[in-house]
CSV table of C-alpha atoms in Angstrom, one decimal:
chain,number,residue,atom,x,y,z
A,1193,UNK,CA,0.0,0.0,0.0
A,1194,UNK,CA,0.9,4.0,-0.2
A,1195,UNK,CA,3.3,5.0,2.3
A,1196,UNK,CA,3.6,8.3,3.7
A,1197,UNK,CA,7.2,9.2,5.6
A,1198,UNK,CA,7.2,11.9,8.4
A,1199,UNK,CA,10.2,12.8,9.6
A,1200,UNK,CA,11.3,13.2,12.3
A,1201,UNK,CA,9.2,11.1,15.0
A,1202,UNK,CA,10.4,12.7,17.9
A,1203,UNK,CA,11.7,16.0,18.8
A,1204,UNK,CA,12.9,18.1,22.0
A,1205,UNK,CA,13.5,21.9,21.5
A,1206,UNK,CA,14.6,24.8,23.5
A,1207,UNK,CA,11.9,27.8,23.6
A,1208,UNK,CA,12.1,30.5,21.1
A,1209,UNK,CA,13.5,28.2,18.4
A,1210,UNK,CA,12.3,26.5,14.9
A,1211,UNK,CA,11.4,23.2,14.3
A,1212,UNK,CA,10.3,21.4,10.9
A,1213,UNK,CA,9.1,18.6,10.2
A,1214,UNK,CA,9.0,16.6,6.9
A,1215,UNK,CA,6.2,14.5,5.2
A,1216,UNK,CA,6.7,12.2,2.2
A,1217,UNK,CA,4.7,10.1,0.2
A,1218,UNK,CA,6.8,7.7,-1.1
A,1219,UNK,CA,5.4,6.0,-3.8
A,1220,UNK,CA,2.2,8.5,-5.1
A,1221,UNK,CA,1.8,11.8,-5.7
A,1222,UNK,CA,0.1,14.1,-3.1
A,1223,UNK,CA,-1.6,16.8,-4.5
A,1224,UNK,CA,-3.1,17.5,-1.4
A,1225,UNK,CA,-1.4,16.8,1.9
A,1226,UNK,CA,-3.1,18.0,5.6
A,1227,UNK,CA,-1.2,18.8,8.8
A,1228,UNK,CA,-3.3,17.6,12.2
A,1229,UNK,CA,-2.5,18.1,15.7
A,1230,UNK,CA,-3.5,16.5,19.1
A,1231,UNK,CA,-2.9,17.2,22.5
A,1232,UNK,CA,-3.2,14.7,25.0
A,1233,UNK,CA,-6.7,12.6,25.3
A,1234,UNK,CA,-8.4,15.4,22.2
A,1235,UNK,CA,-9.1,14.9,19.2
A,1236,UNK,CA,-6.5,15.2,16.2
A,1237,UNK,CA,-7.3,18.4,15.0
A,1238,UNK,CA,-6.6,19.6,11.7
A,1239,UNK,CA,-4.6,22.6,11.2
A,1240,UNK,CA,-4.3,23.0,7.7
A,1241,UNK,CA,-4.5,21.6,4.3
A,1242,UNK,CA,-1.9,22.2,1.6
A,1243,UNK,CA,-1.8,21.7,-2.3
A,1244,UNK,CA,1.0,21.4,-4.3
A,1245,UNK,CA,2.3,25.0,-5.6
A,1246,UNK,CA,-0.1,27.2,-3.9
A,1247,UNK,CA,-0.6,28.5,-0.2
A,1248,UNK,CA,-2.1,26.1,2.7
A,1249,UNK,CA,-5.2,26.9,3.9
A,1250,UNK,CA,-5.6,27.1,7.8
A,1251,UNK,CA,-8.3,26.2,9.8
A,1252,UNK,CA,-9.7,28.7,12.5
A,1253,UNK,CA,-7.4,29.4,15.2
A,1254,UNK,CA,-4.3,28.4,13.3
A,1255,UNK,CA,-1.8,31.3,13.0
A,1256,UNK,CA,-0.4,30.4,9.8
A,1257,UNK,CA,3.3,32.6,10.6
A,1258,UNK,CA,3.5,30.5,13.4
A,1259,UNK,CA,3.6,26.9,11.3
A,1260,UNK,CA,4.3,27.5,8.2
A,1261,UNK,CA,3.4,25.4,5.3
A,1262,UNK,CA,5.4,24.6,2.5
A,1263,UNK,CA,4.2,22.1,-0.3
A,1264,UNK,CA,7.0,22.3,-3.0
A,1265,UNK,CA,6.5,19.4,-5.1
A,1266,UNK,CA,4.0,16.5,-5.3
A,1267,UNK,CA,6.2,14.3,-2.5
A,1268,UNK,CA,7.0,16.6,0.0
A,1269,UNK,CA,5.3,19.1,2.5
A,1270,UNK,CA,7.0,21.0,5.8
A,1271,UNK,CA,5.5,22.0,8.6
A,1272,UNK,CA,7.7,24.8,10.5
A,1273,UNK,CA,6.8,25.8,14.2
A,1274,UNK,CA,8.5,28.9,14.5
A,1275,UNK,CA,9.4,30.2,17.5
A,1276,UNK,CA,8.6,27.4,19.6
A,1277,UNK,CA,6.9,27.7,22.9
A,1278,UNK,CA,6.1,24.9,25.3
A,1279,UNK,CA,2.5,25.5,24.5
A,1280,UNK,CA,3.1,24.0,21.2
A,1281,UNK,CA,4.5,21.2,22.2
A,1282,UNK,CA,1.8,18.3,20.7
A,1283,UNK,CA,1.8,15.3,18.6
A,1284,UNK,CA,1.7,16.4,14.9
A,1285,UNK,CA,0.6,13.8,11.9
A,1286,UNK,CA,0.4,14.8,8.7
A,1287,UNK,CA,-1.5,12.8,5.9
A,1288,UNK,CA,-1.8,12.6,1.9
A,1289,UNK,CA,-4.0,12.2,-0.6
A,1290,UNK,CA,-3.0,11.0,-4.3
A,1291,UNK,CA,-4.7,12.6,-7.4
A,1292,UNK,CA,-7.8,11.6,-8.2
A,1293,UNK,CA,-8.0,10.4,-4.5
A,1294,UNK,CA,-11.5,11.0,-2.6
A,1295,UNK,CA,-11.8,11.2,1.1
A,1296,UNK,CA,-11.5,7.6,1.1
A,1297,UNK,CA,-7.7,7.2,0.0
A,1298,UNK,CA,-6.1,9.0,2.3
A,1299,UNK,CA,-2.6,7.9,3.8
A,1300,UNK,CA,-1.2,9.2,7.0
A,1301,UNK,CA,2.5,9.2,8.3
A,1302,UNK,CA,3.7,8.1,12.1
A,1303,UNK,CA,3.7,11.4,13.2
A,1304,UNK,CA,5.8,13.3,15.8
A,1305,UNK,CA,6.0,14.0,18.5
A,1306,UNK,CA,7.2,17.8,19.6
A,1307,UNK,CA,8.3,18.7,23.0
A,1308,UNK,CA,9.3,22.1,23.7
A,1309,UNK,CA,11.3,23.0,26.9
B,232,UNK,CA,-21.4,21.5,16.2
B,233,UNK,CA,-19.9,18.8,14.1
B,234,UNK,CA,-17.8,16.7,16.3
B,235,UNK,CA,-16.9,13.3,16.9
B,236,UNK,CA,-17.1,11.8,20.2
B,237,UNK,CA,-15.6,8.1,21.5
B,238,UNK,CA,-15.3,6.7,24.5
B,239,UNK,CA,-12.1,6.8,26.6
B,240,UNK,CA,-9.3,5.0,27.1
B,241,UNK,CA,-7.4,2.9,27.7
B,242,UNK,CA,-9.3,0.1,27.3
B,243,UNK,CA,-7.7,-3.5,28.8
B,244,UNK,CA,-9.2,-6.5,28.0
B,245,UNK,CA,-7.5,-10.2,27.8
B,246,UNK,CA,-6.7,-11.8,24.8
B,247,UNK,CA,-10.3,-13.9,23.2
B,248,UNK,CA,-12.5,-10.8,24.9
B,249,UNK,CA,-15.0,-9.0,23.1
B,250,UNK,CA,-14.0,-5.9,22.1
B,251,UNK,CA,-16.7,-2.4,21.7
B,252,UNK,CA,-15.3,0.7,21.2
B,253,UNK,CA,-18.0,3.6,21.3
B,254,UNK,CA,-18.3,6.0,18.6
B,255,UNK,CA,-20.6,9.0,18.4
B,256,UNK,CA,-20.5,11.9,15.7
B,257,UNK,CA,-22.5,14.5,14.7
B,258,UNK,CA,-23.3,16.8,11.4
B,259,UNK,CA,-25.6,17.8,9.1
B,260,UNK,CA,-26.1,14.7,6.5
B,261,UNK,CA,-24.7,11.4,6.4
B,262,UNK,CA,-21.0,11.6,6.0
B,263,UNK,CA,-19.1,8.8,5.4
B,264,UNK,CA,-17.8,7.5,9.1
B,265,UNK,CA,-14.5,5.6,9.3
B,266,UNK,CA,-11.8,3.8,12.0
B,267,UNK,CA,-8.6,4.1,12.1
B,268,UNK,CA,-5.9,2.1,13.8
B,269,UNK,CA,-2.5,3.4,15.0
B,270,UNK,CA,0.1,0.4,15.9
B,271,UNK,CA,3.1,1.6,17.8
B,272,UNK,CA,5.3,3.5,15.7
B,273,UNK,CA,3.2,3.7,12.6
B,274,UNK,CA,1.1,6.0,11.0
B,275,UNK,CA,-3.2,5.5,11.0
B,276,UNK,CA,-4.3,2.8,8.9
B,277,UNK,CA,-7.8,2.7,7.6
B,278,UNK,CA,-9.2,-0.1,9.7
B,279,UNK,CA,-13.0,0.0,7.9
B,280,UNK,CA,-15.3,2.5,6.8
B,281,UNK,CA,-18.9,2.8,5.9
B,282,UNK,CA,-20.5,5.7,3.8
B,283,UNK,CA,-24.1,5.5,4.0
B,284,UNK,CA,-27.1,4.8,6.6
B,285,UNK,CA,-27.3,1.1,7.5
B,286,UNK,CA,-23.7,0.4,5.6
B,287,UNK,CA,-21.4,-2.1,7.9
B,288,UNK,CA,-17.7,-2.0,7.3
B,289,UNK,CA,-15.4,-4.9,8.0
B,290,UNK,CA,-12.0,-5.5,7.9
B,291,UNK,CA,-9.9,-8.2,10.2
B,292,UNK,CA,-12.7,-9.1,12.3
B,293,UNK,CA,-13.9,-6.1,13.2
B,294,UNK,CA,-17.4,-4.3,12.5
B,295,UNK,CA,-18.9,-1.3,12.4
B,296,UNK,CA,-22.3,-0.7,11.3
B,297,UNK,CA,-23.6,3.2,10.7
B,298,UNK,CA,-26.6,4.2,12.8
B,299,UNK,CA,-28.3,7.1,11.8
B,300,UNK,CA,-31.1,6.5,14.0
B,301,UNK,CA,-28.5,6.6,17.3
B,302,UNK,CA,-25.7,8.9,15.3
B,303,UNK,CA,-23.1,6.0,16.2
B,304,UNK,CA,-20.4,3.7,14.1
B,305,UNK,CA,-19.5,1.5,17.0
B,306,UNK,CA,-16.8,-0.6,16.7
B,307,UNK,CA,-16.6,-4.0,17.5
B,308,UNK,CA,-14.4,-7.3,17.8
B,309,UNK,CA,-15.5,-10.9,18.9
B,310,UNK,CA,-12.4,-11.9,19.8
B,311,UNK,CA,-9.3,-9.5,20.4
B,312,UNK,CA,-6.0,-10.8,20.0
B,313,UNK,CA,-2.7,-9.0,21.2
B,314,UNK,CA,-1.3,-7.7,18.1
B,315,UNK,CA,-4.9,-5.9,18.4
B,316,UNK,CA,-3.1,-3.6,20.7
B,317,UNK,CA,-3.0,0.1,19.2
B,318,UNK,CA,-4.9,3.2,19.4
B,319,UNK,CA,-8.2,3.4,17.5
B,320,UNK,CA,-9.8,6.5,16.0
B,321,UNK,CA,-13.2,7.2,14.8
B,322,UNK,CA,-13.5,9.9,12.5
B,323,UNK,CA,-16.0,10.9,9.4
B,324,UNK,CA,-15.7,13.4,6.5
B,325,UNK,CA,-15.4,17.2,6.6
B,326,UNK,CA,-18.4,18.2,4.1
B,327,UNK,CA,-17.9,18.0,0.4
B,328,UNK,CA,-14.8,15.7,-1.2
B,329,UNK,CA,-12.1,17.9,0.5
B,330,UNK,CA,-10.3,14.8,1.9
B,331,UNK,CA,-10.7,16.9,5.3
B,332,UNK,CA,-11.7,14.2,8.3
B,333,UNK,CA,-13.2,15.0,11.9
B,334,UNK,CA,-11.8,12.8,14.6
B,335,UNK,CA,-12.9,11.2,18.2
B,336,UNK,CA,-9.4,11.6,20.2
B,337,UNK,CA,-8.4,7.7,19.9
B,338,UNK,CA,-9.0,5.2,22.2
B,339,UNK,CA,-6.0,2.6,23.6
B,340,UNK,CA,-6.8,-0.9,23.1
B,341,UNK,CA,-4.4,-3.5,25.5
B,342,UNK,CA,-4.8,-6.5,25.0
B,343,UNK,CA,-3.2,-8.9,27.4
B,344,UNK,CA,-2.7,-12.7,26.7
């Protein structure tokens, strides 16, 4: 089946600093990729969906200079939390959907987990 | 609103057990409702989904049936085995073929043998 890679699975920051994180699909193309979030025992939530080549769209609530989007090609989008702060520390999953996909064929990486001291 | 609600964790059962996992959701139509699984270390899979009223997905033993009537997608298991151990999500479709999904917040599943 599809695999999607998100990179890395765990990471510890100091406050004040940037972290990115990378999702792949590895054998499709994602024209449309979505970035979730969960804190502990809620929901995943998403944050924002991305297409190839143009700007992510962001759900209510989701400062969009804070975690920036970036969907370069049809294998790769970046999250950025910039400026970390230990309020944004949360597990993050991304997931990807191939063209032509519907709702249905949607592929989700490991996700990672982002601790911010 | 539209939410999705499932009951919480972690749930430990032994090994043979029956397994029900609550799942309620709410919205305006009849989304498409789904369950996800999460082993250690792995991204979700799709477990089963079902996308109309009455519709019962399947997939390794495990059920769900959508209940318009009760608003639910319940999942079930007659008899859990330890590599059943993971987190399981309930979720259904944002509106319109966005690929957008509305999760419960998981529910842990350990199973002892």
């Amino acid at each position: 089946g599809a695999v999607v890679s998100q990179h890395p699975s765990r990471v510890i920051c100091k406050s004040g600093t940037s972290v990115k994180i990378e999702c792949r699909s590895l054998d499709f193309q994602a024209t449309t990729m979505f970035w979730y979030r969960q804190f502990p025992k809620q929901s995943l939530m998403l944050m924002a969906t991305s297409n190839e080549g143009s700007k992510a769209t962001y759900e209510q609530g989701v400062e969009k200079d804070k975690f920036l989007i970036n969907h370069a090609s049809l294998t790769l989008s970046t999250l950025t939390v910039t400026s970390a702060h230990p309020e944004d520390s949360s597990f993050y999953i991304c997931s990807a959907r191939g063209q032509g996909g519907d709702n249905e064929k949607l592929f989700f990486g490991s996700g990672t987990q982002l601790s911010v001291l | 609103g539209n939410s999705v609600t499932q009951m919480e964790g972690p749930v430990t059962l032994s090994e043979e057990a029956f397994l029900t996992i609550n799942c309620t959701y709410t919205a305006t139509g009849y989304p498409s409702l789904f369950w996800y699984v999460q082993y250690p270390g792995e991204g979700l899979q799709l477990l089963l989904k079902a996308t109309k009223a009455d519709d019962k997905g399947s997939n390794k033993g495990f059920e769900a049936t959508y209940r318009k009537e009760t608003t639910s997608f319940h999942l079930e298991k007659g008899s859990v085995q330890v590599s059943d151990s993971a987190v399981y999500f309930c979720a259904r479709a944002g509106s319109g073929n966005t690929g957008k999904l509305i999760f419960g917040q998981g529910t842990t599943l350990q199973v002892k043998p």
